[in-house]
Coordinates of N, CA, C and O in Angstrom, one line a residue:
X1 N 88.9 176.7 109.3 CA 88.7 176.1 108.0 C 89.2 174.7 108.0 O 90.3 174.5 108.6
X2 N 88.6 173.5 107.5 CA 88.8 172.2 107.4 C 89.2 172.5 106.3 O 88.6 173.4 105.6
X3 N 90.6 171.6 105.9 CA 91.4 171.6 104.7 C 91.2 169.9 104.9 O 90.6 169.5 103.9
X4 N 91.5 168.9 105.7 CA 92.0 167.8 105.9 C 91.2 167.0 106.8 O 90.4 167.7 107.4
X5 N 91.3 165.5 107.0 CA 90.7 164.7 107.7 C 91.5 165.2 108.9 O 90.6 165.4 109.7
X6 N 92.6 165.5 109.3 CA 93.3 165.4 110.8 C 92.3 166.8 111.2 O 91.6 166.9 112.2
X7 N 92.5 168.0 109.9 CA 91.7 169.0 110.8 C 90.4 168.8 111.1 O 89.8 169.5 111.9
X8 N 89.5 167.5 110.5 CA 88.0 167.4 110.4 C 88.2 166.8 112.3 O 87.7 167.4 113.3
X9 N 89.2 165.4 112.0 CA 89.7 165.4 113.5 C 89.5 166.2 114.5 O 88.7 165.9 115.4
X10 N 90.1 167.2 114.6 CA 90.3 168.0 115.3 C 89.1 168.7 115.7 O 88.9 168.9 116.9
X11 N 88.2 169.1 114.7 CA 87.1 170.0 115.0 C 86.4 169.4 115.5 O 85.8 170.1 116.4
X12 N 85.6 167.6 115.6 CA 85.1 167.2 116.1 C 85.6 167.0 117.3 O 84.6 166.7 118.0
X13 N 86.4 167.0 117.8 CA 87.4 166.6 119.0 C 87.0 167.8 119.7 O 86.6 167.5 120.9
X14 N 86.8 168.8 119.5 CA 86.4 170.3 120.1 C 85.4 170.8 120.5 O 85.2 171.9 121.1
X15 N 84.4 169.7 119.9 CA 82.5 169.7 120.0 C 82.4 169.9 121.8 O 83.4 169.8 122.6
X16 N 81.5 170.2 122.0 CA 81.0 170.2 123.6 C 80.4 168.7 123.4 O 80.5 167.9 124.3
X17 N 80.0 168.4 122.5 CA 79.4 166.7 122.9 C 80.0 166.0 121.8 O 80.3 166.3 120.7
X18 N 80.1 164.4 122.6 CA 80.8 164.1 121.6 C 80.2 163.4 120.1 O 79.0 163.2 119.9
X19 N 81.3 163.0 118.8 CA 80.7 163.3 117.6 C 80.6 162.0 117.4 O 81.1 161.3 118.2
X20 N 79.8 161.4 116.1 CA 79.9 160.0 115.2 C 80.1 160.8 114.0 O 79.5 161.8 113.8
X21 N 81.3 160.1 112.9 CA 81.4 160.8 111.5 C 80.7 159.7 110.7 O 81.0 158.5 110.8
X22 N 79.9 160.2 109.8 CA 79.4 159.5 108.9 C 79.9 159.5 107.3 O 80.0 160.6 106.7
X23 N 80.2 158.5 106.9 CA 81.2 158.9 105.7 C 80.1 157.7 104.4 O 79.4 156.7 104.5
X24 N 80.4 158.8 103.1 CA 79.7 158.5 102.1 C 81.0 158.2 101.2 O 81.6 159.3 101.1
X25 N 81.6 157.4 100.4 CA 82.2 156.8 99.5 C 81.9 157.0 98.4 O 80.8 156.5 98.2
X26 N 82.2 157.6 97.5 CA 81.9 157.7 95.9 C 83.1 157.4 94.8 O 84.3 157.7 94.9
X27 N 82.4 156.8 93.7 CA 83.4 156.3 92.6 C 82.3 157.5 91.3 O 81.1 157.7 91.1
X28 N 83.6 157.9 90.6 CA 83.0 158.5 89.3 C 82.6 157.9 88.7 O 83.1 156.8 88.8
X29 N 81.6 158.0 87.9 CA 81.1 157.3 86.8 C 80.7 158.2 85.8 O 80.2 159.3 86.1
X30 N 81.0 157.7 84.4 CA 80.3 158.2 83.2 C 79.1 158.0 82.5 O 78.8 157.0 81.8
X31 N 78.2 159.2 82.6 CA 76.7 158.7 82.7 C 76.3 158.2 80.9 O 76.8 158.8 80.0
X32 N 75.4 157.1 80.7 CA 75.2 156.3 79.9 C 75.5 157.7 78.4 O 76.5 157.6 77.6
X33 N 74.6 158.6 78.3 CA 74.1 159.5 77.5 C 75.3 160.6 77.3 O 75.2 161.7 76.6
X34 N 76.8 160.0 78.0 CA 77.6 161.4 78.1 C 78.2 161.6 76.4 O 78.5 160.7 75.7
X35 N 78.4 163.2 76.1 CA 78.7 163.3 75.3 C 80.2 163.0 74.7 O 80.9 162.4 75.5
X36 N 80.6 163.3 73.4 CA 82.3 163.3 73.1 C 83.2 163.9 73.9 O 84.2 163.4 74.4
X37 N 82.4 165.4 74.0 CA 83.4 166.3 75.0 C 83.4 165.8 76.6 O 84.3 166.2 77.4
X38 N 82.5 165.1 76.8 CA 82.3 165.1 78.7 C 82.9 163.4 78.6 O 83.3 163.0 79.7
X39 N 82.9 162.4 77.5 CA 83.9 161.4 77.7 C 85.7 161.7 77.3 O 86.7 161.1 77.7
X40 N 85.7 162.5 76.6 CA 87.7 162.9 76.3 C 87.9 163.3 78.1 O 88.7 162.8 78.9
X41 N 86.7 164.5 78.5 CA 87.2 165.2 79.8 C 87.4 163.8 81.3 O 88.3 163.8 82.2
X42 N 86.3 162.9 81.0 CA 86.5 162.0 82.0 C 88.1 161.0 81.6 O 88.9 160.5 82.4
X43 N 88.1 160.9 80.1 CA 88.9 160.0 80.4 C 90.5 160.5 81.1 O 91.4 159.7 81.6
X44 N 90.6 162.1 81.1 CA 91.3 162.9 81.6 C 91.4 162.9 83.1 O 92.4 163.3 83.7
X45 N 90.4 162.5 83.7 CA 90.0 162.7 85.2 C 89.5 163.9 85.6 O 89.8 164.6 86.5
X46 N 88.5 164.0 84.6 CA 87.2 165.3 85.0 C 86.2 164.9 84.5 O 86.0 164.1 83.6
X47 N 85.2 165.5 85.3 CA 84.2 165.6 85.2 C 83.5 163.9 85.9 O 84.0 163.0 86.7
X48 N 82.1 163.9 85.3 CA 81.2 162.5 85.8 C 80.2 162.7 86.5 O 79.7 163.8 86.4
X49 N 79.8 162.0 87.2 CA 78.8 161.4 88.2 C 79.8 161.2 89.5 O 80.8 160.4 89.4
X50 N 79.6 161.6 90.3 CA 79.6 160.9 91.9 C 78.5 159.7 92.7 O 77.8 159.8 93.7
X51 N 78.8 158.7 91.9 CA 78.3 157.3 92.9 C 78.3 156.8 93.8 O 79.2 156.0 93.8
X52 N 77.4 156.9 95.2 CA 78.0 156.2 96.4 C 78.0 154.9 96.2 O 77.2 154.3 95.5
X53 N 79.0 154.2 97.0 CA 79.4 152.8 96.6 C 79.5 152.0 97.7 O 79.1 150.8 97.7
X54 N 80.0 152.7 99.2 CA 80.0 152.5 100.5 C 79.9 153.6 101.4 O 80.5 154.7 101.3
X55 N 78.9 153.1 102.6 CA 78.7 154.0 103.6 C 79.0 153.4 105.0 O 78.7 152.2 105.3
X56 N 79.5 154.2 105.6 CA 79.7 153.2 107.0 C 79.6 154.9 107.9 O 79.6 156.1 107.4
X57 N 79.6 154.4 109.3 CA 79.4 155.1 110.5 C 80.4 155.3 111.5 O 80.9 154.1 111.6
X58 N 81.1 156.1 112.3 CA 82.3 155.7 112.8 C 82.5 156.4 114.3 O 81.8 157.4 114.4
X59 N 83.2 156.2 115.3 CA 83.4 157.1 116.7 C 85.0 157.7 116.0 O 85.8 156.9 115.6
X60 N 85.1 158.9 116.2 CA 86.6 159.7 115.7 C 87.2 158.8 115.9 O 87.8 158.5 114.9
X61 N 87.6 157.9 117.3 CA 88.8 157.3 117.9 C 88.9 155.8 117.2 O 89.9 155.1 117.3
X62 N 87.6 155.4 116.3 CA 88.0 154.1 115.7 C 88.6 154.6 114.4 O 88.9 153.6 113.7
X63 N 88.8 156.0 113.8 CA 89.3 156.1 112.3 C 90.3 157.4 112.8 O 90.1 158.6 112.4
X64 N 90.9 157.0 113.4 CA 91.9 158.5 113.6 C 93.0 158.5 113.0 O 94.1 159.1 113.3
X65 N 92.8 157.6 112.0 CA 94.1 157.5 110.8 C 93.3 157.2 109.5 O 92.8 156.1 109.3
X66 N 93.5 158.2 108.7 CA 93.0 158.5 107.3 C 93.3 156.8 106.7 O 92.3 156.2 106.3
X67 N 94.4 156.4 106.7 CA 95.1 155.8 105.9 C 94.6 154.5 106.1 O 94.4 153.8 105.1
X68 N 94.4 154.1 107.6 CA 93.6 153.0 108.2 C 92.0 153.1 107.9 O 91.4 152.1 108.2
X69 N 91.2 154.1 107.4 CA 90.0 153.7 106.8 C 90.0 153.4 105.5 O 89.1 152.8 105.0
X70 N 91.3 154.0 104.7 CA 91.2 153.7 103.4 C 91.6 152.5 103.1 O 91.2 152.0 102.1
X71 N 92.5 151.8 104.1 CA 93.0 150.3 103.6 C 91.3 149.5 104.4 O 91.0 148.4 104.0
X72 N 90.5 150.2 105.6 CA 89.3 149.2 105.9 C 88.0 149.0 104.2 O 87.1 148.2 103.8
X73 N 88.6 150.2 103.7 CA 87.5 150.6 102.3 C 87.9 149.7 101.5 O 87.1 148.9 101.1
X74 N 88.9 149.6 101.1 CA 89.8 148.8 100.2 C 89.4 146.9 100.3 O 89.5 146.0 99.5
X75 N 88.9 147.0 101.8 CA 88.6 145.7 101.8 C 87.3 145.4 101.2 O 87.1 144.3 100.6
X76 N 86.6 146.3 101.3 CA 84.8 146.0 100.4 C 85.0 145.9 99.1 O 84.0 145.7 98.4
X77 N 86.0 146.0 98.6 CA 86.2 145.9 97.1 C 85.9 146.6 96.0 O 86.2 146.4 94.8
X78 N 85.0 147.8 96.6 CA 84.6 148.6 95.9 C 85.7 150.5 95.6 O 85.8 151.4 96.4
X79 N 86.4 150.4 94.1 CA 87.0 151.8 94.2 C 86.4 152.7 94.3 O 85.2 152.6 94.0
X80 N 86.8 153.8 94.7 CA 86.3 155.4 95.3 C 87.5 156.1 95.3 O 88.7 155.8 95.8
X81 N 86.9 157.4 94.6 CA 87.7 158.6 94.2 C 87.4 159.9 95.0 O 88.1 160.9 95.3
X82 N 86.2 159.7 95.3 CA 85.7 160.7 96.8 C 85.4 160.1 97.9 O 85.3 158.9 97.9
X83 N 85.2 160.6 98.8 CA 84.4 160.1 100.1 C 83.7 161.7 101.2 O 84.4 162.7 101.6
X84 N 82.7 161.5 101.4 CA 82.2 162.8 102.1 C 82.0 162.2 103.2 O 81.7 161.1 103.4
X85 N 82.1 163.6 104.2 CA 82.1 163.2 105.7 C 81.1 164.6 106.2 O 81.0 165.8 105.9
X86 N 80.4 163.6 107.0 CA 79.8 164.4 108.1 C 80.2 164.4 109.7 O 81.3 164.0 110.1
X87 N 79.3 165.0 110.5 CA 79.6 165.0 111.6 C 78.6 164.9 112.1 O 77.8 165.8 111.6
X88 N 77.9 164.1 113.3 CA 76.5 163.7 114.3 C 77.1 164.0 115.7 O 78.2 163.6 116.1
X89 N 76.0 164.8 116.2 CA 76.4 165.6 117.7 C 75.6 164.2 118.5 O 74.9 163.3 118.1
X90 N 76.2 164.5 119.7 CA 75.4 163.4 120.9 C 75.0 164.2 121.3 O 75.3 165.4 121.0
X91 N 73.9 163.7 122.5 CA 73.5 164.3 123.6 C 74.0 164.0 125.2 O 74.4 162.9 125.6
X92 N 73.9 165.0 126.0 CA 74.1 164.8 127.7 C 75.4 164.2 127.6 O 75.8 163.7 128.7
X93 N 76.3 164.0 126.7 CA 77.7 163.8 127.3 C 77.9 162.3 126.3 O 79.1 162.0 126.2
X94 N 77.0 161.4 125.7 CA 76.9 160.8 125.4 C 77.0 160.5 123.9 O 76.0 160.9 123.4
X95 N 77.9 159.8 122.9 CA 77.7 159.7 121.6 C 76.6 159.0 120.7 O 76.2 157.9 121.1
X96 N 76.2 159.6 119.5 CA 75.1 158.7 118.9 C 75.8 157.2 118.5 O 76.9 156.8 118.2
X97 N 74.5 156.8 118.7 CA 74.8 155.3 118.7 C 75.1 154.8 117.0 O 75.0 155.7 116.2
X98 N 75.4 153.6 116.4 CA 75.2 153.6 115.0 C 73.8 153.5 114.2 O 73.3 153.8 113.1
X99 N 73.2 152.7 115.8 CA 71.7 152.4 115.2 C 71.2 154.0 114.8 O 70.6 154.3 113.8
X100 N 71.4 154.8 115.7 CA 71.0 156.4 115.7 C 71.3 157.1 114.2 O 70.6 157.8 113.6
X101 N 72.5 156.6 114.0 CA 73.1 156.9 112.7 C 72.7 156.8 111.4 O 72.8 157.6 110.5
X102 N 71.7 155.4 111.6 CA 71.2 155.1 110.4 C 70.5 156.0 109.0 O 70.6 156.1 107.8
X103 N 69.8 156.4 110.0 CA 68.5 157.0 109.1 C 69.5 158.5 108.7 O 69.5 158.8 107.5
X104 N 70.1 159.0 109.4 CA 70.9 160.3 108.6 C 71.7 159.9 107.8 O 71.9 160.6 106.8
X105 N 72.5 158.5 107.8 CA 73.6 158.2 106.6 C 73.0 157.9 105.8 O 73.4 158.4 104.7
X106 N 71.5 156.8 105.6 CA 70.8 156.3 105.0 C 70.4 158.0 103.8 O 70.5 158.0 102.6
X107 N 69.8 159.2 104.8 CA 69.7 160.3 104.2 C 71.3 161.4 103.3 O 71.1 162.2 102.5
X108 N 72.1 161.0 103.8 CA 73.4 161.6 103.2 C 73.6 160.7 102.1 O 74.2 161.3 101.2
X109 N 73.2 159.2 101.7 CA 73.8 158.6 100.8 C 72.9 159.2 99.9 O 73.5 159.6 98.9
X110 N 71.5 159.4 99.9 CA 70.5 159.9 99.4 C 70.3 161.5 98.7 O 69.8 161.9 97.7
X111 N 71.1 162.2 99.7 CA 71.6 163.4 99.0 C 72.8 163.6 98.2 O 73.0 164.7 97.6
X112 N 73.6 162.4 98.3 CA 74.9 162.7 97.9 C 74.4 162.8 95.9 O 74.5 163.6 95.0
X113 N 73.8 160.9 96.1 CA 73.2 160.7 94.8 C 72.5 161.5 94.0 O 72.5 161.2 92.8
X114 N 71.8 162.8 94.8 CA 71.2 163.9 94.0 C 71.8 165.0 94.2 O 71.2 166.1 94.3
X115 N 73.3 164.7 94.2 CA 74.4 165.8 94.2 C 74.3 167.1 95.1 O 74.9 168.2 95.0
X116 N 73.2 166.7 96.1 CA 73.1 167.6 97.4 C 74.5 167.4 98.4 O 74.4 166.6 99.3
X117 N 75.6 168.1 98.1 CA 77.0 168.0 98.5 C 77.5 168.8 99.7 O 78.3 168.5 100.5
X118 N 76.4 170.1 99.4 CA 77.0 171.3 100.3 C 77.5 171.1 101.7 O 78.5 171.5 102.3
X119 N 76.1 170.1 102.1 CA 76.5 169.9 104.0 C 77.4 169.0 104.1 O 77.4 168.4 105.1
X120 N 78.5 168.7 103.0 CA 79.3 167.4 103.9 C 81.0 168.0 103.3 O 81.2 169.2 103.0
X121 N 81.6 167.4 103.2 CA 83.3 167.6 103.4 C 83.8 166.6 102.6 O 84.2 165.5 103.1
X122 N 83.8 166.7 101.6 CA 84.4 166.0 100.2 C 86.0 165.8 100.6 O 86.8 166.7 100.9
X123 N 86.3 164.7 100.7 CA 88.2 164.1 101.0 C 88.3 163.4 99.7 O 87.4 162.9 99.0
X124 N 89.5 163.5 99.4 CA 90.1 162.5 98.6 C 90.9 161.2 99.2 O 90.6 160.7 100.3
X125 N 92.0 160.6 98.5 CA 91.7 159.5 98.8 C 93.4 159.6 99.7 O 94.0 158.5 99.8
X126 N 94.0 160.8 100.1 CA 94.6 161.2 101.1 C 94.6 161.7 102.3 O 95.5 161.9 103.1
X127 N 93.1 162.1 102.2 CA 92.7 162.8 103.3 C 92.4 164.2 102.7 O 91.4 164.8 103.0
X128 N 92.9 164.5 102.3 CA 92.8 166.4 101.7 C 91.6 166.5 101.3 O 91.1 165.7 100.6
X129 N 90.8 167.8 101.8 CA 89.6 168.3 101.1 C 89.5 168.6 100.1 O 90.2 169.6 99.9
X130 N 88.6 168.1 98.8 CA 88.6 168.6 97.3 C 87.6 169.7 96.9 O 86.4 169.5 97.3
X131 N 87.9 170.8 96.3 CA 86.4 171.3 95.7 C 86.3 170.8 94.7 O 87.1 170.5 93.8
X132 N 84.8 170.6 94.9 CA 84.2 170.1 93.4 C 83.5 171.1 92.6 O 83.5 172.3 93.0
X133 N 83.1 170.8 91.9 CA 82.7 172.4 90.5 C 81.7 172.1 89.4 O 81.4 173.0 88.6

C-alpha cells in the first residue's frame, strides 16, 4: 500500500524496469455556478474543482525529496493543493525518455480535468496520500 511519496519512491525503485513519474499539479477552484452550501463548504477547505495548473515529468533520482519538488513547483508561481502521480515503465533496461512522456502526461492532465483520478496517487502538499470523495 502507498501511503506517501517516499513509499511511491520505493515502489518504483522495485520495478524490473526502470520508472519516469509523471506528476499532475492541481489548485481547487470554485466553479462559477457553485451553490451557498458548496461556497460556506469551500470556504472551509472542502469541496471544488481540481485544476491542473502544472505538469512536469521526472527520473525518481531527480525528485527523491518531496520537499525539493515542492520548493521546484513554488517556483512556477502557480499554488496547488493536490498533485497526482503516476508511474511510466521503460523498456530492455532503459528508462522512458521525457519526449516518450509526453503524450501520457499530456493524457493524465486531460483525465485529471475530467476528474478521471482513479489511475494516479493524489499527494498533498507533504507528500502524504489524500482520499478524495
Amino acid at each position: 500500500m502507498i501511503s506517501s511519496y517516499s513509499d511511491l519512491l520505493k515502489a518504483a525503485q522495485a520495478e524490473s524496469e526502470p520508472q519516469r513519474l509523471l506528476f499532475v499539479f492541481c489548485r481547487a477552484e470554485l466553479p462559477d455556478d457553485a451553490s451557498a452550501a458548496e461556497k460556506a463548504a469551500f470556504a472551509k477547505g472542502e469541496g471544488g474543482a481540481l485544476t491542473p495548473v502544472v505538469c512536469v515529468d521526472k527520473m525518481p533520482d531527480e525528485v527523491s525529496d518531496f520537499q525539493a519538488l515542492v520548493e521546484e513547483s513554488r517556483q512556477t508561481g502557480q499554488a496547488w493543493q493536490v498533485v497526482f502521480v503516476a508511474a511510466m515503465s521503460g523498456r530492455g533496461g532503459m528508462a522512458p525518455s521525457s519526449d516518450e512522456a509526453q503524450q501520457p502526461l499530456t493524457m493524465m492532465v486531460e483525465s485529471v480535468r475530467l476528474g478521471h483520478i482513479g489511475n494516479y496517487l493524489p499527494l498533498d502538499r507533504e507528500g502524504q496520500a489524500v482520499a478524495l470523495g
